[in-house]
C-alpha cells in the first residue's frame, strides 16, 4: 500500500469511527480543512511539473471526493441515530397518571346564583341586567321613592360626585332599577330575573358594602298575588331542596309594591344550630324575600298602562340564601378571598349545576 492509499484508509477509518455529529465534524476539519494532509498535497501540486500535476491532480481530487462522500453519508446516519435516540427519550407515556393539578373552586355566590337562575330559567324567566352605577330616577324616583321619601334613609346610599346639572349618580342600592330599565324598553308580557351586585354604606357582622341580589318581575294582564305566592314557594322549595318547606307571607311595606309582603321560611334552631325546614309552627321563621304587586305608579313611570297591566316583583339577597343553604356562618368571609375558605365552602368546577342540586356535591 502506498502512502496515499494509507492516508485515505486512515481517514475513512476515522470517519467510520466517529460516534457523533460533533466528533465527525472534528474529523472533517482534520481531513479536509486548510491544514489537512490533503490540502497540503493539493498546495504542493503547484510546484510539480505539468506531467506530475496531470497524474496526481485527479488522484488527489478523487481521494478528496471519496472522503467527502464518506463524511456526508456518515453524517446522515449519525443524525438519524441521534434523532431516533431523542425521540425515544422524549416519548410521552400516555399511560402515566396525571400530575396532581391545583383545582379551582366555584365561589358559593356563583354557585347559588347558578342555582337560582336554573330554577327561574325552568319557569321561563329571562335574565335581565342593568348598570351598577345608576341615576336617581331608576334607583329611586321611578320606584315610587321620590326625594325626601323616608325610604331613601333606609338605603345607606353611596353617592358619586355631583354632575354639572346638580344631579348625582349612585351605586345602585338594590337590583330593583333593572325592573324599571326592562319595562322602559320591553312591552308586557314580561318575565325577568335580574341578578347583580348592589351597594350600601354599611359594614358589620351581617352587612357588607357590596352584596348580591336577584330581582324578579312578572308583568302581564292577569298576574296576581296567587301567582306570586306560587312562584316564590316553588322557588324556595327547589332551591333549599326541601319539598315541604313551610313558607309564610307576612304583610310588609315597600314603596314600589302594593300590597307588599315579606316571605319567611320555616327553620329549627337547636343547640346553636340552624336547620332549614322543620315545622314552621313549632320552630322559627327566617325572612328571605321581599315581594309584592308592582305599584301602579311604577308601571306609570315606565309608560305601562296600569289599567291594562299588572304584575308582581320580588327581591332576595344571594349571600343570605347561600349562607342558609350551605351553613356559612359569617357574611364577611365571602369577600375575604381566603383560599382555605374557598377550598372548604367552594364547589367543584366541573359539576354542571342541576336545578338547585348543590347539596348533593
Ligand atoms: N329592593 C328591595 C330591597 O333591596 C327588595 C325588594 C322587595 C325587591 C320587594 C322587590 C320587591 O322587587 O317587590 O330591599
mmCIF file of C-alpha atoms and ligand atoms in Angstrom:
data_model
loop_
_atom_site.group_PDB
_atom_site.id
_atom_site.type_symbol
_atom_site.label_atom_id
_atom_site.label_comp_id
_atom_site.label_asym_id
_atom_site.label_seq_id
_atom_site.Cartn_x
_atom_site.Cartn_y
_atom_site.Cartn_z
ATOM 1 C CA UNK A 1 0.000 0.000 0.000
ATOM 2 C CA UNK A 2 1.493 3.365 -0.933
ATOM 3 C CA UNK A 3 1.350 6.472 1.280
ATOM 4 C CA UNK A 4 -1.628 7.899 -0.486
ATOM 5 C CA UNK A 5 -3.691 4.751 -0.078
ATOM 6 C CA UNK A 6 -2.660 4.599 3.578
ATOM 7 C CA UNK A 7 -3.763 8.203 4.096
ATOM 8 C CA UNK A 8 -7.144 7.509 2.501
ATOM 9 C CA UNK A 9 -7.680 4.387 4.514
ATOM 10 C CA UNK A 10 -6.785 6.134 7.784
ATOM 11 C CA UNK A 11 -9.180 8.973 7.063
ATOM 12 C CA UNK A 12 -12.011 6.653 6.058
ATOM 13 C CA UNK A 13 -11.463 4.721 9.244
ATOM 14 C CA UNK A 14 -11.609 7.886 11.315
ATOM 15 C CA UNK A 15 -14.898 8.814 9.606
ATOM 16 C CA UNK A 16 -16.366 5.394 10.299
ATOM 17 C CA UNK A 17 -15.211 5.508 13.923
ATOM 18 C CA UNK A 18 -16.745 8.880 14.789
ATOM 19 C CA UNK A 19 -19.710 8.333 17.080
ATOM 20 C CA UNK A 20 -21.478 11.670 16.960
ATOM 21 C CA UNK A 21 -22.188 14.531 14.586
ATOM 22 C CA UNK A 22 -19.844 16.684 16.682
ATOM 23 C CA UNK A 23 -16.884 14.294 16.549
ATOM 24 C CA UNK A 24 -17.487 13.748 12.822
ATOM 25 C CA UNK A 25 -17.147 17.484 12.329
ATOM 26 C CA UNK A 26 -13.733 17.340 14.055
ATOM 27 C CA UNK A 27 -12.729 14.532 11.688
ATOM 28 C CA UNK A 28 -13.862 16.596 8.708
ATOM 29 C CA UNK A 29 -11.747 19.592 9.741
ATOM 30 C CA UNK A 30 -8.804 17.238 10.250
ATOM 31 C CA UNK A 31 -9.242 15.504 6.909
ATOM 32 C CA UNK A 32 -10.263 18.329 4.595
ATOM 33 C CA UNK A 33 -9.512 21.575 6.455
ATOM 34 C CA UNK A 34 -6.870 24.059 5.391
ATOM 35 C CA UNK A 35 -4.166 22.375 7.424
ATOM 36 C CA UNK A 36 -5.129 18.813 6.490
ATOM 37 C CA UNK A 37 -2.747 16.434 4.697
ATOM 38 C CA UNK A 38 -4.899 16.525 1.579
ATOM 39 C CA UNK A 39 -4.839 20.337 1.442
ATOM 40 C CA UNK A 40 -1.080 20.226 1.837
ATOM 41 C CA UNK A 41 -0.763 17.794 -1.058
ATOM 42 C CA UNK A 42 -3.010 19.995 -3.173
ATOM 43 C CA UNK A 43 -0.908 23.034 -2.357
ATOM 44 C CA UNK A 44 2.248 21.224 -3.351
ATOM 45 C CA UNK A 45 0.792 20.418 -6.773
ATOM 46 C CA UNK A 46 1.690 23.954 -7.887
ATOM 47 C CA UNK A 47 5.413 23.174 -7.552
ATOM 48 C CA UNK A 48 5.263 19.994 -9.644
ATOM 49 C CA UNK A 49 5.881 19.528 -13.306
ATOM 50 C CA UNK A 50 2.941 19.519 -15.709
ATOM 51 C CA UNK A 51 3.245 15.785 -16.189
ATOM 52 C CA UNK A 52 3.149 15.111 -12.490
ATOM 53 C CA UNK A 53 0.303 17.536 -11.992
ATOM 54 C CA UNK A 54 -1.731 15.729 -14.662
ATOM 55 C CA UNK A 55 -1.162 12.460 -12.905
ATOM 56 C CA UNK A 56 -1.520 13.484 -9.239
ATOM 57 C CA UNK A 57 -4.178 16.162 -9.500
ATOM 58 C CA UNK A 58 -7.060 13.863 -10.439
ATOM 59 C CA UNK A 59 -5.826 11.317 -7.916
ATOM 60 C CA UNK A 60 -5.932 13.745 -5.027
ATOM 61 C CA UNK A 61 -9.307 15.032 -6.119
ATOM 62 C CA UNK A 62 -10.744 11.512 -6.189
ATOM 63 C CA UNK A 63 -9.493 10.830 -2.676
ATOM 64 C CA UNK A 64 -10.894 14.124 -1.524
ATOM 65 C CA UNK A 65 -14.319 13.372 -3.055
ATOM 66 C CA UNK A 66 -14.439 9.867 -1.598
ATOM 67 C CA UNK A 67 -13.726 11.222 1.838
ATOM 68 C CA UNK A 68 -16.333 13.969 1.425
ATOM 69 C CA UNK A 69 -18.896 11.366 0.415
ATOM 70 C CA UNK A 70 -17.983 9.125 3.318
ATOM 71 C CA UNK A 71 -18.373 12.067 5.708
ATOM 72 C CA UNK A 72 -21.713 13.038 4.185
ATOM 73 C CA UNK A 73 -23.235 9.584 4.438
ATOM 74 C CA UNK A 74 -21.807 9.077 7.933
ATOM 75 C CA UNK A 75 -23.370 12.401 8.909
ATOM 76 C CA UNK A 76 -26.814 11.351 7.684
ATOM 77 C CA UNK A 77 -26.541 8.065 9.570
ATOM 78 C CA UNK A 78 -25.413 9.794 12.762
ATOM 79 C CA UNK A 79 -28.166 12.416 12.530
ATOM 80 C CA UNK A 80 -30.791 9.704 12.080
ATOM 81 C CA UNK A 81 -29.418 7.811 15.055
ATOM 82 C CA UNK A 82 -29.358 10.942 17.216
ATOM 83 C CA UNK A 83 -32.936 11.850 16.247
ATOM 84 C CA UNK A 84 -34.074 8.314 16.969
ATOM 85 C CA UNK A 85 -32.453 8.425 20.397
ATOM 86 C CA UNK A 86 -34.031 11.806 21.150
ATOM 87 C CA UNK A 87 -37.475 10.641 20.093
ATOM 88 C CA UNK A 88 -37.154 7.507 22.186
ATOM 89 C CA UNK A 89 -36.040 9.523 25.216
ATOM 90 C CA UNK A 90 -38.786 12.146 24.875
ATOM 91 C CA UNK A 91 -41.627 9.757 24.173
ATOM 92 C CA UNK A 92 -44.771 10.687 26.096
ATOM 93 C CA UNK A 93 -46.055 7.882 28.211
ATOM 94 C CA UNK A 94 -49.785 8.309 27.933
ATOM 95 C CA UNK A 95 -50.363 5.573 30.467
ATOM 96 C CA UNK A 96 -48.778 7.642 33.258
ATOM 97 C CA UNK A 97 -51.341 9.031 35.676
ATOM 98 C CA UNK A 98 -51.786 12.809 35.527
ATOM 99 C CA UNK A 99 -49.760 15.015 37.848
ATOM 100 C CA UNK A 100 -51.950 16.481 40.564
ATOM 101 C CA UNK A 101 -53.095 19.949 39.457
ATOM 102 C CA UNK A 102 -54.370 22.608 41.839
ATOM 103 C CA UNK A 103 -58.105 22.563 41.211
ATOM 104 C CA UNK A 104 -60.096 25.788 41.312
ATOM 105 C CA UNK A 105 -63.364 26.022 43.207
ATOM 106 C CA UNK A 106 -66.608 27.744 42.380
ATOM 107 C CA UNK A 107 -67.372 30.524 44.878
ATOM 108 C CA UNK A 108 -70.587 29.883 46.854
ATOM 109 C CA UNK A 109 -72.096 33.103 45.453
ATOM 110 C CA UNK A 110 -71.545 31.918 41.881
ATOM 111 C CA UNK A 111 -72.939 28.521 42.831
ATOM 112 C CA UNK A 112 -76.035 29.999 44.492
ATOM 113 C CA UNK A 113 -76.586 32.339 41.518
ATOM 114 C CA UNK A 114 -76.300 29.428 39.067
ATOM 115 C CA UNK A 115 -78.877 27.509 41.045
ATOM 116 C CA UNK A 116 -81.271 30.475 41.315
ATOM 117 C CA UNK A 117 -81.019 31.167 37.575
ATOM 118 C CA UNK A 118 -81.503 27.492 36.718
ATOM 119 C CA UNK A 119 -84.682 27.309 38.792
ATOM 120 C CA UNK A 120 -86.201 30.510 37.407
ATOM 121 C CA UNK A 121 -84.941 29.583 33.947
ATOM 122 C CA UNK A 122 -87.040 26.426 34.161
ATOM 123 C CA UNK A 123 -90.030 28.696 34.918
ATOM 124 C CA UNK A 124 -89.315 30.628 31.664
ATOM 125 C CA UNK A 125 -87.794 33.704 33.274
ATOM 126 C CA UNK A 126 -85.276 35.544 31.096
ATOM 127 C CA UNK A 127 -82.159 37.151 32.586
ATOM 128 C CA UNK A 128 -82.008 40.968 32.519
ATOM 129 C CA UNK A 129 -79.145 43.202 33.550
ATOM 130 C CA UNK A 130 -78.544 46.842 34.399
ATOM 131 C CA UNK A 131 -75.601 49.081 35.325
ATOM 132 C CA UNK A 132 -74.032 49.147 38.801
ATOM 133 C CA UNK A 133 -73.885 52.941 38.609
ATOM 134 C CA UNK A 134 -77.435 54.236 38.486
ATOM 135 C CA UNK A 135 -79.166 57.550 38.270
ATOM 136 C CA UNK A 136 -81.624 58.804 40.810
ATOM 137 C CA UNK A 137 -84.612 58.164 38.558
ATOM 138 C CA UNK A 138 -84.008 54.437 38.080
ATOM 139 C CA UNK A 139 -82.762 53.675 41.593
ATOM 140 C CA UNK A 140 -85.418 55.740 43.429
ATOM 141 C CA UNK A 141 -87.904 58.015 41.711
ATOM 142 C CA UNK A 142 -89.358 55.576 39.191
ATOM 143 C CA UNK A 143 -89.685 53.058 42.014
ATOM 144 C CA UNK A 144 -92.008 55.442 43.825
ATOM 145 C CA UNK A 145 -89.303 56.699 46.154
ATOM 146 C CA UNK A 146 -89.388 60.473 45.498
ATOM 147 C CA UNK A 147 -86.791 62.843 47.011
ATOM 148 C CA UNK A 148 -87.300 63.332 50.758
ATOM 149 C CA UNK A 149 -89.131 59.989 50.951
ATOM 150 C CA UNK A 150 -88.159 58.307 54.247
ATOM 151 C CA UNK A 151 -87.383 55.080 52.346
ATOM 152 C CA UNK A 152 -84.285 56.815 50.984
ATOM 153 C CA UNK A 153 -82.871 56.815 54.500
ATOM 154 C CA UNK A 154 -83.351 53.047 54.654
ATOM 155 C CA UNK A 155 -80.823 52.712 51.853
ATOM 156 C CA UNK A 156 -77.386 53.825 53.007
ATOM 157 C CA UNK A 157 -76.533 55.081 49.571
ATOM 158 C CA UNK A 158 -73.065 55.575 48.088
ATOM 159 C CA UNK A 159 -73.240 58.798 46.096
ATOM 160 C CA UNK A 160 -70.856 59.649 43.293
ATOM 161 C CA UNK A 161 -69.536 63.232 42.999
ATOM 162 C CA UNK A 162 -72.295 65.586 41.693
ATOM 163 C CA UNK A 163 -72.827 66.078 37.972
ATOM 164 C CA UNK A 164 -72.721 69.554 36.366
ATOM 165 C CA UNK A 165 -76.513 69.737 36.236
ATOM 166 C CA UNK A 166 -76.683 69.179 40.003
ATOM 167 C CA UNK A 167 -77.810 65.549 39.737
ATOM 168 C CA UNK A 168 -75.924 62.793 41.484
ATOM 169 C CA UNK A 169 -75.302 59.252 40.347
ATOM 170 C CA UNK A 170 -75.362 56.430 42.899
ATOM 171 C CA UNK A 171 -74.068 52.898 43.249
ATOM 172 C CA UNK A 172 -77.358 51.057 42.951
ATOM 173 C CA UNK A 173 -78.700 50.155 46.363
ATOM 174 C CA UNK A 174 -80.778 47.276 45.003
ATOM 175 C CA UNK A 175 -81.442 45.421 41.755
ATOM 176 C CA UNK A 176 -84.953 46.917 41.504
ATOM 177 C CA UNK A 177 -83.833 49.594 38.974
ATOM 178 C CA UNK A 178 -83.410 46.740 36.473
ATOM 179 C CA UNK A 179 -87.213 46.347 36.673
ATOM 180 C CA UNK A 180 -87.559 49.940 35.529
ATOM 181 C CA UNK A 181 -84.995 49.633 32.771
ATOM 182 C CA UNK A 182 -86.642 46.467 31.461
ATOM 183 C CA UNK A 183 -90.142 47.955 31.465
ATOM 184 C CA UNK A 184 -88.873 51.056 29.679
ATOM 185 C CA UNK A 185 -87.614 49.071 26.710
ATOM 186 C CA UNK A 186 -89.819 45.964 26.603
ATOM 187 C CA UNK A 187 -93.562 45.690 26.384
ATOM 188 C CA UNK A 188 -95.508 43.216 28.538
ATOM 189 C CA UNK A 189 -95.866 40.299 28.920
ATOM 190 C CA UNK A 190 -92.591 40.315 30.883
ATOM 191 C CA UNK A 191 -90.980 37.645 32.971
ATOM 192 C CA UNK A 192 -87.436 38.531 34.010
ATOM 193 C CA UNK A 193 -84.888 37.763 36.655
ATOM 194 C CA UNK A 194 -82.084 40.254 37.340
ATOM 195 C CA UNK A 195 -79.021 39.080 39.261
ATOM 196 C CA UNK A 196 -76.317 41.546 40.189
ATOM 197 C CA UNK A 197 -74.149 43.467 42.626
ATOM 198 C CA UNK A 198 -75.666 46.038 44.942
ATOM 199 C CA UNK A 199 -74.042 48.532 47.319
ATOM 200 C CA UNK A 200 -74.823 50.101 50.647
ATOM 201 C CA UNK A 201 -72.635 52.056 53.002
ATOM 202 C CA UNK A 202 -72.901 49.526 55.773
ATOM 203 C CA UNK A 203 -70.403 47.109 57.291
ATOM 204 C CA UNK A 204 -70.780 44.778 60.252
ATOM 205 C CA UNK A 205 -71.313 41.073 61.014
ATOM 206 C CA UNK A 206 -74.371 40.894 58.774
ATOM 207 C CA UNK A 207 -73.701 43.691 56.246
ATOM 208 C CA UNK A 208 -71.015 44.231 53.628
ATOM 209 C CA UNK A 209 -70.728 47.362 51.451
ATOM 210 C CA UNK A 210 -71.215 45.212 48.367
ATOM 211 C CA UNK A 211 -73.547 42.274 48.158
ATOM 212 C CA UNK A 212 -75.684 40.472 45.584
ATOM 213 C CA UNK A 213 -79.388 40.450 44.917
ATOM 214 C CA UNK A 214 -81.709 38.766 42.489
ATOM 215 C CA UNK A 215 -84.747 40.685 41.380
ATOM 216 C CA UNK A 216 -87.781 39.114 39.744
ATOM 217 C CA UNK A 217 -90.501 40.813 37.735
ATOM 218 C CA UNK A 218 -93.611 39.485 36.025
ATOM 219 C CA UNK A 219 -95.972 41.832 34.192
ATOM 220 C CA UNK A 220 -98.954 40.836 32.103
ATOM 221 C CA UNK A 221 -102.711 41.409 32.081
ATOM 222 C CA UNK A 222 -103.582 38.877 34.734
ATOM 223 C CA UNK A 223 -100.617 38.250 37.095
ATOM 224 C CA UNK A 224 -101.920 38.230 40.655
ATOM 225 C CA UNK A 225 -100.870 37.588 44.231
ATOM 226 C CA UNK A 226 -101.619 33.858 43.855
ATOM 227 C CA UNK A 227 -99.090 33.619 41.040
ATOM 228 C CA UNK A 228 -96.554 35.466 43.148
ATOM 229 C CA UNK A 229 -97.098 33.084 46.030
ATOM 230 C CA UNK A 230 -96.886 30.000 43.836
ATOM 231 C CA UNK A 231 -93.760 31.219 42.106
ATOM 232 C CA UNK A 232 -91.920 32.107 45.311
ATOM 233 C CA UNK A 233 -92.987 28.902 47.050
ATOM 234 C CA UNK A 234 -91.886 26.811 44.095
ATOM 235 C CA UNK A 235 -88.524 28.562 44.040
ATOM 236 C CA UNK A 236 -87.830 28.203 47.775
ATOM 237 C CA UNK A 237 -88.625 24.504 47.791
ATOM 238 C CA UNK A 238 -86.465 23.824 44.730
ATOM 239 C CA UNK A 239 -83.574 25.942 45.994
ATOM 240 C CA UNK A 240 -83.468 24.542 49.521
ATOM 241 C CA UNK A 241 -84.222 21.043 48.178
ATOM 242 C CA UNK A 242 -86.988 20.548 50.736
ATOM 243 C CA UNK A 243 -90.288 19.538 49.120
ATOM 244 C CA UNK A 244 -92.490 20.528 52.078
ATOM 245 C CA UNK A 245 -90.544 23.598 53.224
ATOM 246 C CA UNK A 246 -93.001 25.736 55.235
ATOM 247 C CA UNK A 247 -93.427 29.323 53.980
ATOM 248 C CA UNK A 248 -95.161 32.342 55.466
ATOM 249 C CA UNK A 249 -96.162 35.538 53.658
ATOM 250 C CA UNK A 250 -96.119 38.408 56.143
ATOM 251 C CA UNK A 251 -97.595 41.826 55.247
ATOM 252 C CA UNK A 252 -94.887 44.447 54.858
ATOM 253 C CA UNK A 253 -94.104 47.714 53.095
ATOM 254 C CA UNK A 254 -92.077 48.607 50.053
ATOM 255 C CA UNK A 255 -92.685 51.840 48.137
ATOM 256 C CA UNK A 256 -92.646 50.006 44.786
ATOM 257 C CA UNK A 257 -95.196 47.318 45.617
ATOM 258 C CA UNK A 258 -98.750 47.381 46.910
ATOM 259 C CA UNK A 259 -99.648 45.180 48.667
ATOM 260 C CA UNK A 260 -96.190 44.123 49.857
ATOM 261 C CA UNK A 261 -95.055 41.071 51.735
ATOM 262 C CA UNK A 262 -92.018 39.534 53.281
ATOM 263 C CA UNK A 263 -91.519 35.820 52.863
ATOM 264 C CA UNK A 264 -90.294 33.710 55.753
ATOM 265 C CA UNK A 265 -89.186 30.110 55.570
ATOM 266 C CA UNK A 266 -89.562 27.672 58.430
ATOM 267 C CA UNK A 267 -86.480 26.677 60.368
ATOM 268 C CA UNK A 268 -85.489 24.970 63.588
ATOM 269 C CA UNK A 269 -82.881 26.332 65.956
ATOM 270 C CA UNK A 270 -81.428 23.738 68.266
ATOM 271 C CA UNK A 271 -78.250 23.837 70.356
ATOM 272 C CA UNK A 272 -76.985 26.833 68.420
ATOM 273 C CA UNK A 273 -77.568 25.036 65.095
ATOM 274 C CA UNK A 274 -79.925 26.290 62.426
ATOM 275 C CA UNK A 275 -81.831 23.797 60.330
ATOM 276 C CA UNK A 276 -83.838 24.976 57.337
ATOM 277 C CA UNK A 277 -87.235 23.320 57.124
ATOM 278 C CA UNK A 278 -88.815 21.629 60.096
ATOM 279 C CA UNK A 279 -92.173 22.749 61.325
ATOM 280 C CA UNK A 280 -92.655 26.439 60.995
ATOM 281 C CA UNK A 281 -95.259 26.434 63.754
ATOM 282 C CA UNK A 282 -93.096 24.857 66.403
ATOM 283 C CA UNK A 283 -89.852 26.328 65.150
ATOM 284 C CA UNK A 284 -88.722 29.721 63.983
ATOM 285 C CA UNK A 285 -89.124 31.759 60.853
ATOM 286 C CA UNK A 286 -86.380 33.292 58.746
ATOM 287 C CA UNK A 287 -87.034 36.184 56.399
ATOM 288 C CA UNK A 288 -85.606 35.652 52.923
ATOM 289 C CA UNK A 289 -87.670 37.518 50.310
ATOM 290 C CA UNK A 290 -89.281 40.900 49.788
ATOM 291 C CA UNK A 291 -92.126 40.916 47.304
ATOM 292 C CA UNK A 292 -95.453 42.367 46.268
ATOM 293 C CA UNK A 293 -97.692 43.512 43.443
ATOM 294 C CA UNK A 294 -95.989 46.173 41.307
ATOM 295 C CA UNK A 295 -97.256 49.597 42.371
ATOM 296 C CA UNK A 296 -99.347 51.302 39.638
ATOM 297 C CA UNK A 297 -97.116 54.372 39.951
ATOM 298 C CA UNK A 298 -94.093 52.259 38.987
ATOM 299 C CA UNK A 299 -95.886 50.965 35.889
ATOM 300 C CA UNK A 300 -96.864 54.539 35.009
ATOM 301 C CA UNK A 301 -93.294 55.792 35.449
ATOM 302 C CA UNK A 302 -92.300 53.209 32.832
ATOM 303 C CA UNK A 303 -95.142 54.167 30.466
ATOM 304 C CA UNK A 304 -97.073 50.953 31.052
ATOM 305 C CA UNK A 305 -100.827 51.422 31.478
ATOM 306 C CA UNK A 306 -101.742 50.225 34.989
ATOM 307 C CA UNK A 307 -105.385 49.781 33.907
ATOM 308 C CA UNK A 308 -104.376 47.128 31.396
ATOM 309 C CA UNK A 309 -101.344 45.575 33.027
ATOM 310 C CA UNK A 310 -100.436 44.370 36.469
ATOM 311 C CA UNK A 311 -97.583 42.364 37.851
ATOM 312 C CA UNK A 312 -95.591 41.156 40.773
ATOM 313 C CA UNK A 313 -91.980 41.595 41.815
ATOM 314 C CA UNK A 314 -89.630 40.106 44.336
ATOM 315 C CA UNK A 315 -86.085 40.578 45.572
ATOM 316 C CA UNK A 316 -83.738 38.349 47.506
ATOM 317 C CA UNK A 317 -80.232 38.513 48.906
ATOM 318 C CA UNK A 318 -77.894 35.954 47.353
ATOM 319 C CA UNK A 319 -75.347 35.813 50.222
ATOM 320 C CA UNK A 320 -78.164 35.219 52.661
ATOM 321 C CA UNK A 321 -79.647 32.230 50.840
ATOM 322 C CA UNK A 322 -76.140 30.832 50.191
ATOM 323 C CA UNK A 323 -75.305 31.120 53.915
ATOM 324 C CA UNK A 324 -78.548 29.408 54.870
ATOM 325 C CA UNK A 325 -78.275 26.552 52.398
ATOM 326 C CA UNK A 326 -74.597 25.824 52.845
ATOM 327 C CA UNK A 327 -74.197 26.605 56.545
ATOM 328 C CA UNK A 328 -71.761 29.510 56.116
ATOM 329 C CA UNK A 329 -71.845 31.431 59.397
ATOM 330 C CA UNK A 330 -70.169 34.773 58.632
ATOM 331 C CA UNK A 331 -71.162 37.030 55.729
ATOM 332 C CA UNK A 332 -67.842 38.887 55.669
ATOM 333 C CA UNK A 333 -65.881 35.729 54.833
ATOM 334 C CA UNK A 334 -67.454 35.765 51.352
ATOM 335 C CA UNK A 335 -65.261 38.698 50.408
ATOM 336 C CA UNK A 336 -62.022 37.992 52.229
ATOM 337 C CA UNK A 337 -60.619 35.988 49.314
ATOM 338 C CA UNK A 338 -59.180 33.376 51.684
ATOM 339 C CA UNK A 339 -58.270 30.315 49.619
ATOM 340 C CA UNK A 340 -58.684 27.972 52.582
ATOM 341 C CA UNK A 341 -62.249 29.220 52.972
ATOM 342 C CA UNK A 342 -62.901 28.759 49.254
ATOM 343 C CA UNK A 343 -61.494 25.237 49.340
ATOM 344 C CA UNK A 344 -63.804 24.427 52.215
ATOM 345 C CA UNK A 345 -67.022 26.134 51.078
ATOM 346 C CA UNK A 346 -66.437 26.217 47.310
ATOM 347 C CA UNK A 347 -67.837 23.825 44.725
ATOM 348 C CA UNK A 348 -66.198 21.511 42.202
ATOM 349 C CA UNK A 349 -65.800 23.355 38.933
ATOM 350 C CA UNK A 350 -66.851 20.675 36.509
ATOM 351 C CA UNK A 351 -70.175 19.758 38.056
ATOM 352 C CA UNK A 352 -72.913 21.221 35.938
ATOM 353 C CA UNK A 353 -75.453 22.838 38.236
ATOM 354 C CA UNK A 354 -78.671 20.937 38.304
ATOM 355 C CA UNK A 355 -81.889 22.522 39.472
ATOM 356 C CA UNK A 356 -80.914 23.518 42.972
ATOM 357 C CA UNK A 357 -78.725 20.430 43.175
ATOM 358 C CA UNK A 358 -75.879 21.949 45.200
ATOM 359 C CA UNK A 359 -76.478 19.952 48.376
ATOM 360 C CA UNK A 360 -75.523 16.679 46.713
ATOM 361 C CA UNK A 361 -71.986 17.947 45.963
HETATM 362 N N1 LIG B 1 -85.398 46.193 46.579
HETATM 363 C C1 LIG B 1 -85.687 45.633 47.877
HETATM 364 C C2 LIG B 1 -84.508 45.783 48.801
HETATM 365 O O1 LIG B 1 -83.422 45.910 48.352
HETATM 366 C C3 LIG B 1 -86.043 44.186 47.777
HETATM 367 C C4 LIG B 1 -87.373 44.018 47.113
HETATM 368 C C5 LIG B 1 -88.512 43.983 47.844
HETATM 369 C C6 LIG B 1 -87.476 43.928 45.740
HETATM 370 C C7 LIG B 1 -89.759 43.833 47.286
HETATM 371 C C8 LIG B 1 -88.711 43.771 45.148
HETATM 372 C C9 LIG B 1 -89.847 43.731 45.934
HETATM 373 O O2 LIG B 1 -88.880 43.659 43.841
HETATM 374 O O3 LIG B 1 -91.056 43.597 45.342
HETATM 375 O O4 LIG B 1 -84.657 45.740 49.968
#
